[in-house]
Amino acid sequence: MTAHCSTGTTLEPPLAILAELTHRCPLRCAYCSNPLQLDPASRELDTATWCRVLDEAAEMGVIQVHFSGGEPTARKDLETLVAHATQAGLYVNLITSAVLLDRTRLKRLRDAGLQHVQVGFQDTVADKAERISGFPGGHPKKLEVARDVTDLGLALTVNAIVQRHNIDRVDDFIDMALDLGAGRIEIANVQYYGWALKNRGALMPTHEQLIRMDERVRARLPELKGRLVVDYVVPDYYGKRPKACMGGWGSKFLNINPSGAVLPCHAAETIPGLTFDRVTERPLADIWANSAAFQRYRGTDWMPARCRSCDQKEVDWGGCRCQALALTGNADNADPVCELSEHHGLLAGITAADGGTAEVPLTYRSFSL
Amino acid sequence: MTAPQEVSVGEDDRVRLAPGVMLRQDRVRNHWQLLGPERVLVLDDIALEVVRATTGQPVTVREAIDALAAQFDAPRAEIAADVREVLADMIAKGFLTR
Ligand code: SF4
Ligand code: SF4
């Protein structure tokens, strides 16, 4: 496949696809980044369509697939999809809340070719975790499944989702990952899209909390070398320069939602005026190369003048489009995290209003608002 | 990801691919790679031979170095230095484990 993006350089195939198999999920996490309008089960792609899409992905050069959701294990055909992806030559990751899994099913998934399981943890303390997930009994179940994952020889990532109420326990998260035999921990500060945006005032930590967390994580890194890979996403609300969201729009990753819409990132549906092609209507490689939604912010041509003349433009790619939209009302702006943005002052207002440590009632994720 | 090399590998060690790591030939990009959770490591010719020699069969690092020195008809000390450096880096990055 040869295609060209707007900057004239050859377009590489995506490294990985996120396959959101379903929006169904037994948990109701207040930080969930799924859209407020969830796809119902009746709109989900069927097994045969997913298998075709996995073949197309492998064919175009995709290396890894992440089965995600919602809760991907809510799909009864997950074993079939894992086996199909593996046979197509894809490396298979499962991103799960773990509460629907047991050892027998994990074994079947492993035998089908699954390599890596990422389990999301809301806290290290059960009642605190379950307040965030809205799912009683979830935490001990996650611990049990995580032990089975490593016991069965699969790679385990502990995904620690960090917000104001657990951020001071980042050391405990690391110890928990070591104890479970995880090879990797992802310390992911909540990103404020979807349901998380609704709960920003109840979740966003203070700047002091972030600085303390950062110090603690850095202090642990030398000791963890060769034992635990630490992937650490520092939240940028208090930052000065934006992050290259998704490694650049339409540059490394794509997302397929439960009903088959192909998105440049999982929050892209929040951007008004973008239309998304579906895997049921167009080949995946054609969508990657030519879909209007991918072309819209790919490369540097779309950028505001300040970014276009900036030496960072191919480093951060102007930051996150969804954040620009959420904060400035226009996805065409530079990410306001950038101190050069005329909207940068907005951040101070938001963090002053929403950053805090108080316990504020949560809005739980649900299918009907 | 550049990991400072604080990990050191001895010749009596045995290494293997870490859980969830696999060696794969990428026919689209035309190279070999190690795949792990959320990670891809592109292997050059030397790294590929090191991975094959040390993880392909149950051997010590010493035996793998001996085999590589014979295979490439190269001074053992040179090969040993390369192998230990490559292995330390891959262990630090979590692709290999002892
Ligand atoms: S964030 Fe929570 S509610 Fe949302 S899909 Fe994941 S486990 Fe389910
Ligand atoms: S001006 Fe644009 S390109 Fe430059 S650092 Fe800010 S967001 Fe990035």
Coordinates of C-alpha atoms and ligand atoms in Angstrom, one line a residue:
Chain A
M1 CA 0.0 0.0 0.0
T2 CA 1.3 3.4 -0.9
A3 CA -0.5 6.5 0.2
H4 CA 0.4 10.0 0.9
C5 CA -0.5 12.3 3.7
S6 CA -0.8 16.0 3.5
T7 CA 2.9 16.7 4.2
G8 CA 3.9 14.7 1.2
T9 CA 5.7 12.0 3.2
T10 CA 4.8 8.3 2.7
L11 CA 2.1 7.2 5.0
E12 CA 3.2 4.3 7.3
P13 CA 0.6 1.7 8.3
P14 CA -0.7 1.9 11.8
L15 CA 1.3 0.1 14.5
A16 CA -1.7 -1.0 16.4
I17 CA -5.4 -1.0 16.4
L18 CA -7.8 -0.6 19.3
A19 CA -10.8 -2.9 18.7
E20 CA -13.6 -1.7 21.0
L21 CA -15.6 -4.9 20.8
T22 CA -18.5 -3.7 22.9
H23 CA -19.6 -0.8 25.1
R24 CA -21.3 -3.2 27.5
C25 CA -19.5 -3.3 30.8
P26 CA -20.6 -4.4 34.3
L27 CA -18.6 -1.6 35.8
R28 CA -19.8 2.0 36.0
C29 CA -16.5 3.8 36.4
A30 CA -16.8 7.5 36.9
Y31 CA -13.7 8.1 34.9
C32 CA -14.7 6.0 31.9
S33 CA -13.6 7.6 28.6
N34 CA -16.3 5.9 26.6
P35 CA -18.7 8.4 24.9
L36 CA -21.8 9.5 26.8
Q37 CA -23.8 8.0 23.9
L38 CA -22.9 4.3 24.2
D39 CA -23.5 1.9 21.3
P40 CA -26.1 -0.7 22.3
A41 CA -25.4 -4.4 21.9
S42 CA -27.7 -4.5 18.8
R43 CA -25.3 -2.3 16.9
E44 CA -22.2 -4.3 17.6
L45 CA -20.2 -5.8 14.7
D46 CA -20.6 -9.6 14.3
T47 CA -17.9 -12.2 14.5
A48 CA -17.4 -12.5 10.8
T49 CA -17.0 -8.8 10.3
W50 CA -14.4 -8.5 13.0
C51 CA -12.5 -11.5 11.5
R52 CA -12.4 -9.8 8.2
V53 CA -11.2 -6.5 9.7
L54 CA -8.4 -8.3 11.6
D55 CA -7.3 -9.9 8.4
E56 CA -7.3 -6.5 6.7
A57 CA -5.3 -5.0 9.6
A58 CA -2.6 -7.7 9.5
E59 CA -2.5 -7.3 5.7
M60 CA -1.8 -3.6 5.8
G61 CA 1.0 -4.0 8.4
V62 CA -0.7 -3.5 11.8
I63 CA 1.4 -5.3 14.4
Q64 CA -0.7 -5.4 17.5
V65 CA -4.4 -5.5 18.3
H66 CA -5.9 -4.4 21.6
F67 CA -9.2 -5.9 22.3
S68 CA -11.0 -3.4 24.5
G69 CA -14.4 -1.9 25.2
G70 CA -16.4 -1.5 27.3
E71 CA -15.6 -4.9 28.6
P72 CA -14.3 -7.1 25.8
T73 CA -14.9 -10.3 27.7
A74 CA -18.6 -9.6 27.6
R75 CA -18.4 -10.9 24.0
K76 CA -18.8 -14.6 23.9
D77 CA -16.8 -14.8 20.6
L78 CA -13.7 -13.3 22.2
E79 CA -11.8 -16.7 21.9
T80 CA -12.6 -16.9 18.2
L81 CA -11.4 -13.3 17.6
V82 CA -8.2 -13.9 19.6
A83 CA -7.5 -17.1 17.6
H84 CA -8.2 -15.3 14.3
A85 CA -6.0 -12.3 15.1
T86 CA -3.2 -14.6 16.2
Q87 CA -3.4 -16.7 13.0
A88 CA -3.4 -13.5 11.0
G89 CA 0.0 -12.7 12.6
L90 CA -1.2 -10.0 15.1
Y91 CA 0.1 -9.7 18.7
V92 CA -3.0 -9.8 20.9
N93 CA -3.5 -7.7 23.9
L94 CA -6.6 -7.8 26.1
I95 CA -7.6 -4.6 28.0
T96 CA -10.1 -5.7 30.7
S97 CA -11.7 -4.9 34.0
A98 CA -11.2 -8.7 34.7
V99 CA -14.5 -9.1 36.7
L100 CA -16.1 -11.4 34.1
L101 CA -13.0 -13.6 33.7
D102 CA -12.0 -16.8 35.4
R103 CA -9.1 -19.1 35.1
T104 CA -10.8 -21.5 32.7
R105 CA -11.6 -18.8 30.3
L106 CA -8.2 -17.2 30.6
K107 CA -6.7 -20.6 29.7
R108 CA -8.8 -20.8 26.7
L109 CA -7.8 -17.3 25.6
R110 CA -4.2 -18.1 26.2
D111 CA -4.5 -21.3 24.1
A112 CA -6.1 -19.2 21.4
G113 CA -2.9 -17.0 21.3
L114 CA -3.5 -14.2 23.7
Q115 CA -0.2 -12.7 24.9
H116 CA -0.9 -9.9 27.3
V117 CA -3.6 -8.9 29.7
Q118 CA -4.0 -5.4 31.0
V119 CA -6.2 -5.2 34.1
G120 CA -7.5 -1.8 35.2
F121 CA -7.4 -1.1 39.0
Q122 CA -9.3 1.8 40.5
D123 CA -7.4 1.8 43.8
T124 CA -5.3 -0.5 46.0
V125 CA -8.0 -0.5 48.7
A126 CA -11.2 -2.4 48.0
D127 CA -13.9 0.0 49.2
K128 CA -12.2 3.0 47.7
A129 CA -11.8 1.2 44.4
E130 CA -15.4 0.1 44.4
R131 CA -16.6 3.6 45.1
I132 CA -15.0 4.7 41.8
S133 CA -16.1 1.6 39.7
G134 CA -19.6 1.4 41.2
F135 CA -19.1 -2.4 41.3
P136 CA -19.1 -4.1 44.7
G137 CA -16.7 -7.0 45.0
G138 CA -14.7 -6.0 42.0
H139 CA -11.4 -5.4 43.6
P140 CA -10.7 -8.8 45.1
K141 CA -11.9 -10.4 41.9
K142 CA -9.4 -8.4 39.9
L143 CA -6.6 -9.5 42.2
E144 CA -7.6 -13.1 41.8
V145 CA -7.7 -12.9 38.0
A146 CA -4.5 -10.9 37.8
R147 CA -2.7 -13.8 39.7
D148 CA -4.2 -16.3 37.3
V149 CA -2.8 -14.2 34.4
T150 CA 0.8 -14.4 35.6
D151 CA 0.3 -17.9 36.8
L152 CA -0.7 -19.0 33.3
G153 CA 2.4 -17.5 31.9
L154 CA 0.7 -14.5 30.3
A155 CA 2.1 -11.0 30.5
L156 CA 0.3 -8.8 33.0
T157 CA 0.0 -5.0 33.0
V158 CA -1.5 -3.3 36.0
N159 CA -3.3 -0.2 34.8
A160 CA -3.4 2.1 37.7
I161 CA -6.0 4.8 37.0
V162 CA -5.0 7.7 39.1
Q163 CA -7.2 10.5 40.4
R164 CA -7.4 12.7 43.5
H165 CA -8.4 9.9 45.9
N166 CA -5.7 7.4 45.1
I167 CA -2.9 9.5 43.8
D168 CA -1.2 9.5 47.2
R169 CA -1.1 5.7 47.1
V170 CA 1.0 5.4 43.9
D171 CA 3.7 3.5 45.9
D172 CA 1.1 1.0 46.9
F173 CA 0.1 0.6 43.2
I174 CA 3.7 -0.2 42.3
D175 CA 4.0 -2.7 45.2
M176 CA 0.7 -4.3 44.2
A177 CA 2.0 -4.7 40.6
L178 CA 5.2 -6.3 41.9
D179 CA 3.3 -8.6 44.2
L180 CA 1.0 -9.8 41.4
G181 CA 4.0 -10.5 39.2
A182 CA 3.2 -7.9 36.6
G183 CA 5.8 -7.1 34.0
R184 CA 4.5 -3.7 33.5
I185 CA 2.5 -0.9 35.2
E186 CA 0.8 1.9 33.5
I187 CA 0.3 4.8 35.8
A188 CA -2.5 6.6 33.9
N189 CA -3.9 9.8 35.2
V190 CA -7.5 10.1 34.3
Q191 CA -8.0 11.9 31.0
Y192 CA -11.0 14.1 31.0
Y193 CA -13.1 12.8 28.1
G194 CA -16.5 11.2 28.1
W195 CA -17.8 10.3 31.6
A196 CA -14.5 11.5 33.1
L197 CA -15.2 15.1 31.9
K198 CA -18.6 15.0 33.7
N199 CA -16.7 14.1 36.9
R200 CA -13.7 16.4 36.5
G201 CA -14.7 18.3 39.6
A202 CA -14.7 15.1 41.6
L203 CA -11.6 13.5 40.2
M204 CA -9.0 16.1 39.3
P205 CA -6.1 16.1 41.8
T206 CA -4.2 19.2 43.0
H207 CA -0.9 20.3 41.5
E208 CA 0.7 19.5 44.9
Q209 CA -0.6 15.9 44.7
L210 CA 0.8 15.6 41.2
I211 CA 4.2 16.9 42.2
R212 CA 4.4 14.4 45.1
M213 CA 3.3 11.5 42.9
D214 CA 5.9 12.4 40.3
E215 CA 8.7 12.5 43.0
R216 CA 7.6 9.1 44.3
V217 CA 7.5 7.4 40.9
R218 CA 10.9 8.8 39.9
A219 CA 12.4 7.7 43.2
R220 CA 11.3 4.1 42.5
L221 CA 12.4 3.9 38.9
P222 CA 16.1 2.8 39.5
E223 CA 15.0 -0.1 41.7
L224 CA 12.4 -1.3 39.2
K225 CA 14.7 -1.5 36.2
G226 CA 14.6 -4.9 34.7
R227 CA 11.8 -5.9 37.0
L228 CA 8.8 -3.8 36.1
V229 CA 8.4 -1.6 33.1
V230 CA 6.8 1.7 34.2
D231 CA 4.8 3.6 31.6
Y232 CA 3.9 6.8 33.1
V233 CA 1.5 9.3 31.7
V234 CA 1.9 12.6 33.4
P235 CA -1.3 14.6 33.2
D236 CA -0.8 17.7 31.2
Y237 CA -3.3 20.0 32.8
Y238 CA -0.6 21.5 34.9
G239 CA 2.0 21.4 32.1
K240 CA 3.5 23.9 29.7
R241 CA 3.7 21.9 26.5
P242 CA 1.2 19.4 25.1
K243 CA 1.8 15.8 24.4
A244 CA 1.7 14.2 21.0
C245 CA -1.7 12.7 21.3
M246 CA -1.8 9.2 19.7
G247 CA 1.7 9.9 18.4
G248 CA 0.1 12.3 16.0
W249 CA -3.4 12.2 14.5
G250 CA -3.7 9.4 12.0
S251 CA -0.1 8.5 12.3
K252 CA 0.4 5.4 14.4
F253 CA -3.0 4.2 15.7
L254 CA -6.6 3.7 14.9
N255 CA -9.6 2.8 16.8
I256 CA -12.6 0.8 15.8
N257 CA -15.7 1.4 17.8
P258 CA -18.3 -1.3 18.6
S259 CA -20.5 -0.5 15.6
G260 CA -17.5 -0.3 13.2
A261 CA -16.8 3.4 12.9
V262 CA -13.0 3.9 12.5
L263 CA -11.7 6.7 14.6
P264 CA -8.3 8.4 14.8
C265 CA -8.6 8.3 18.6
H266 CA -11.2 7.0 21.1
A267 CA -12.6 10.5 21.9
A268 CA -12.7 11.7 18.3
E269 CA -16.5 11.3 18.2
T270 CA -16.7 14.3 20.4
I271 CA -15.5 16.5 17.6
P272 CA -18.4 18.0 15.7
G273 CA -18.3 18.0 11.9
L274 CA -16.1 14.9 11.6
T275 CA -17.6 12.0 9.7
F276 CA -16.3 8.5 10.3
D277 CA -16.2 5.7 7.8
R278 CA -17.2 2.3 8.8
V279 CA -15.4 -1.0 8.3
T280 CA -18.7 -2.3 6.8
E281 CA -18.5 0.3 4.0
R282 CA -14.9 0.7 3.1
P283 CA -11.7 -1.4 3.4
L284 CA -9.6 -0.5 6.5
A285 CA -6.5 0.5 4.5
D286 CA -8.6 2.9 2.4
I287 CA -10.1 4.4 5.5
W288 CA -6.6 4.8 7.0
A289 CA -5.2 6.5 4.0
N290 CA -8.2 8.5 2.7
S291 CA -10.9 8.9 5.3
A292 CA -11.8 12.6 5.8
A293 CA -11.6 12.2 9.6
F294 CA -8.0 11.0 9.3
Q295 CA -7.0 13.6 6.8
R296 CA -8.6 16.4 8.8
Y297 CA -5.8 16.7 11.4
R298 CA -3.0 14.5 9.9
G299 CA 0.4 16.1 9.5
T300 CA 0.8 19.9 9.9
D301 CA -1.3 21.6 7.2
W302 CA -4.4 22.0 9.4
M303 CA -2.4 23.8 12.1
P304 CA -3.0 27.3 13.3
A305 CA -0.3 29.8 12.3
R306 CA 1.5 29.7 15.6
C307 CA 2.0 25.9 15.4
R308 CA 2.9 25.9 11.8
S309 CA 5.9 28.2 12.4
C310 CA 6.9 26.3 15.6
D311 CA 9.9 24.0 15.8
Q312 CA 7.9 21.6 17.9
K313 CA 5.2 21.0 15.3
E314 CA 6.4 17.5 14.4
V315 CA 7.2 16.6 18.0
D316 CA 3.8 17.3 19.6
W317 CA 1.7 17.7 16.5
G318 CA -0.1 20.5 18.2
G319 CA -1.3 18.3 21.0
C320 CA -4.6 16.7 21.5
R321 CA -7.6 17.7 19.3
C322 CA -10.2 16.5 21.7
Q323 CA -8.6 18.5 24.5
A324 CA -8.5 21.6 22.3
L325 CA -12.2 21.1 21.6
A326 CA -13.2 20.4 25.2
L327 CA -11.3 23.4 26.6
T328 CA -11.4 26.0 23.9
G329 CA -14.6 25.0 22.0
N330 CA -12.7 24.5 18.8
A331 CA -10.7 21.4 17.8
D332 CA -8.8 23.4 15.2
N333 CA -6.9 25.3 18.0
A334 CA -3.6 24.3 19.4
D335 CA -4.0 22.2 22.6
P336 CA -4.3 24.9 25.3
V337 CA -1.9 23.0 27.5
C338 CA 0.7 24.8 25.3
E339 CA 1.9 27.9 27.0
L340 CA 2.2 29.6 23.6
S341 CA -1.5 29.2 23.0
E342 CA -3.7 32.2 23.5
H343 CA -6.0 29.9 25.4
H344 CA -3.4 28.7 27.9
G345 CA -4.9 30.8 30.6
L346 CA -8.0 28.7 30.6
L347 CA -6.2 25.8 32.2
A348 CA -5.4 27.8 35.4
G349 CA -9.2 28.6 35.7
I350 CA -10.1 24.9 35.3
T351 CA -7.5 23.5 37.7
A352 CA -8.4 26.2 40.2
A353 CA -12.1 25.3 39.9
D354 CA -11.9 21.5 39.6
G355 CA -8.5 20.5 41.1
G356 CA -8.9 19.4 44.8
T357 CA -9.0 16.6 47.3
A358 CA -12.6 16.8 48.5
E359 CA -15.1 13.9 48.1
V360 CA -17.7 15.1 45.6
P361 CA -20.6 12.9 44.4
L362 CA -19.8 11.0 41.3
T363 CA -21.9 10.6 38.1
Y364 CA -21.6 6.9 37.2
R365 CA -21.4 5.6 33.7
S366 CA -24.7 4.3 32.4
F367 CA -26.5 3.4 29.2
S368 CA -29.2 6.0 29.7
L369 CA -28.5 9.4 31.1
Chain B
M1 CA 12.9 4.6 25.4
T2 CA 16.6 4.7 26.3
A3 CA 17.3 2.7 29.4
P4 CA 20.5 3.3 31.3
Q5 CA 22.3 0.0 31.5
E6 CA 22.4 -0.8 35.1
V7 CA 21.6 -4.5 34.5
S8 CA 24.6 -6.7 34.0
V9 CA 24.6 -10.2 32.6
G10 CA 27.0 -12.9 33.5
E11 CA 28.1 -15.8 31.4
D12 CA 26.5 -18.3 33.7
D13 CA 23.1 -16.7 33.3
R14 CA 20.4 -18.1 31.2
V15 CA 17.9 -15.8 29.6
R16 CA 14.5 -16.3 28.0
L17 CA 11.8 -14.2 26.4
A18 CA 9.8 -12.4 29.1
P19 CA 6.1 -13.5 29.4
G20 CA 4.2 -12.0 26.5
V21 CA 7.2 -11.4 24.3
M22 CA 7.6 -12.9 20.9
L23 CA 10.0 -12.8 18.1
R24 CA 8.3 -12.0 14.8
Q25 CA 9.3 -11.2 11.2
D26 CA 7.5 -8.2 9.9
R27 CA 7.1 -8.8 6.2
V28 CA 5.5 -5.4 5.6
R29 CA 8.4 -3.4 7.1
N30 CA 11.0 -6.1 6.2
H31 CA 12.7 -6.6 9.6
W32 CA 12.6 -8.8 12.7
Q33 CA 11.2 -7.5 15.9
L34 CA 10.5 -8.4 19.5
L35 CA 6.9 -7.7 20.4
G36 CA 5.8 -7.2 24.0
P37 CA 3.0 -5.5 25.8
E38 CA 2.6 -2.1 24.1
R39 CA 6.1 -2.4 22.7
V40 CA 8.0 -3.2 19.6
L41 CA 11.8 -3.5 19.4
V42 CA 13.2 -3.6 16.0
L43 CA 16.2 -6.0 15.8
D44 CA 19.3 -5.4 13.7
D45 CA 21.3 -8.4 12.5
I46 CA 23.4 -8.6 15.6
A47 CA 20.5 -8.3 18.0
L48 CA 18.5 -11.0 16.1
E49 CA 21.4 -13.5 16.2
V50 CA 21.8 -12.8 19.9
V51 CA 18.2 -13.4 20.6
R52 CA 18.2 -16.6 18.6
A53 CA 21.3 -17.9 20.2
T54 CA 20.3 -17.2 23.7
T55 CA 16.6 -18.0 23.7
G56 CA 16.2 -20.4 20.9
Q57 CA 17.4 -23.3 23.0
P58 CA 18.1 -23.8 26.8
V59 CA 21.7 -22.6 27.0
T60 CA 23.9 -20.5 29.2
V61 CA 25.1 -17.1 27.9
R62 CA 28.6 -18.7 27.8
E63 CA 27.4 -21.4 25.5
A64 CA 25.6 -18.9 23.3
I65 CA 28.7 -16.8 23.0
D66 CA 30.8 -19.8 22.1
A67 CA 28.3 -20.8 19.4
L68 CA 28.2 -17.3 18.0
A69 CA 32.0 -17.0 18.0
A70 CA 32.2 -20.2 16.0
Q71 CA 29.3 -19.3 13.7
F72 CA 30.8 -15.9 12.8
D73 CA 34.4 -17.0 13.1
A74 CA 35.0 -13.9 15.2
P75 CA 37.2 -13.1 18.3
R76 CA 35.3 -14.5 21.4
A77 CA 36.0 -11.4 23.5
E78 CA 34.3 -9.1 20.9
I79 CA 31.3 -11.3 20.6
A80 CA 31.0 -11.6 24.4
A81 CA 31.0 -7.9 24.8
D82 CA 28.3 -7.5 22.2
V83 CA 26.1 -10.2 23.5
R84 CA 26.3 -9.0 27.1
E85 CA 25.5 -5.4 26.0
V86 CA 22.5 -6.5 23.9
L87 CA 21.1 -8.8 26.6
A88 CA 21.5 -6.2 29.4
D89 CA 19.6 -3.6 27.3
M90 CA 16.8 -6.1 26.5
I91 CA 16.5 -7.2 30.1
A92 CA 16.4 -3.5 31.3
K93 CA 13.6 -2.9 28.8
G94 CA 11.7 -6.0 29.9
F95 CA 11.9 -8.0 26.7
L96 CA 14.1 -10.7 28.2
T97 CA 14.2 -12.1 31.7
R98 CA 16.6 -14.4 33.6
Ligands
SF4_1 S1 -13.6 2.5 32.4 FE1 -14.8 1.2 33.8 S2 -16.9 1.4 33.0 FE2 -15.6 2.2 31.4 S3 -15.3 0.4 30.1 FE3 -13.6 0.4 31.5 S4 -14.2 -0.9 33.2 FE4 -16.1 -0.4 32.0
SF4_2 S1 2.8 26.2 19.3 FE1 1.8 24.3 18.6 S2 3.5 23.1 17.8 FE2 4.4 24.7 19.1 S3 4.6 23.7 21.1 FE3 2.6 24.8 21.1 S4 1.2 23.2 20.4 FE4 3.2 22.5 19.9

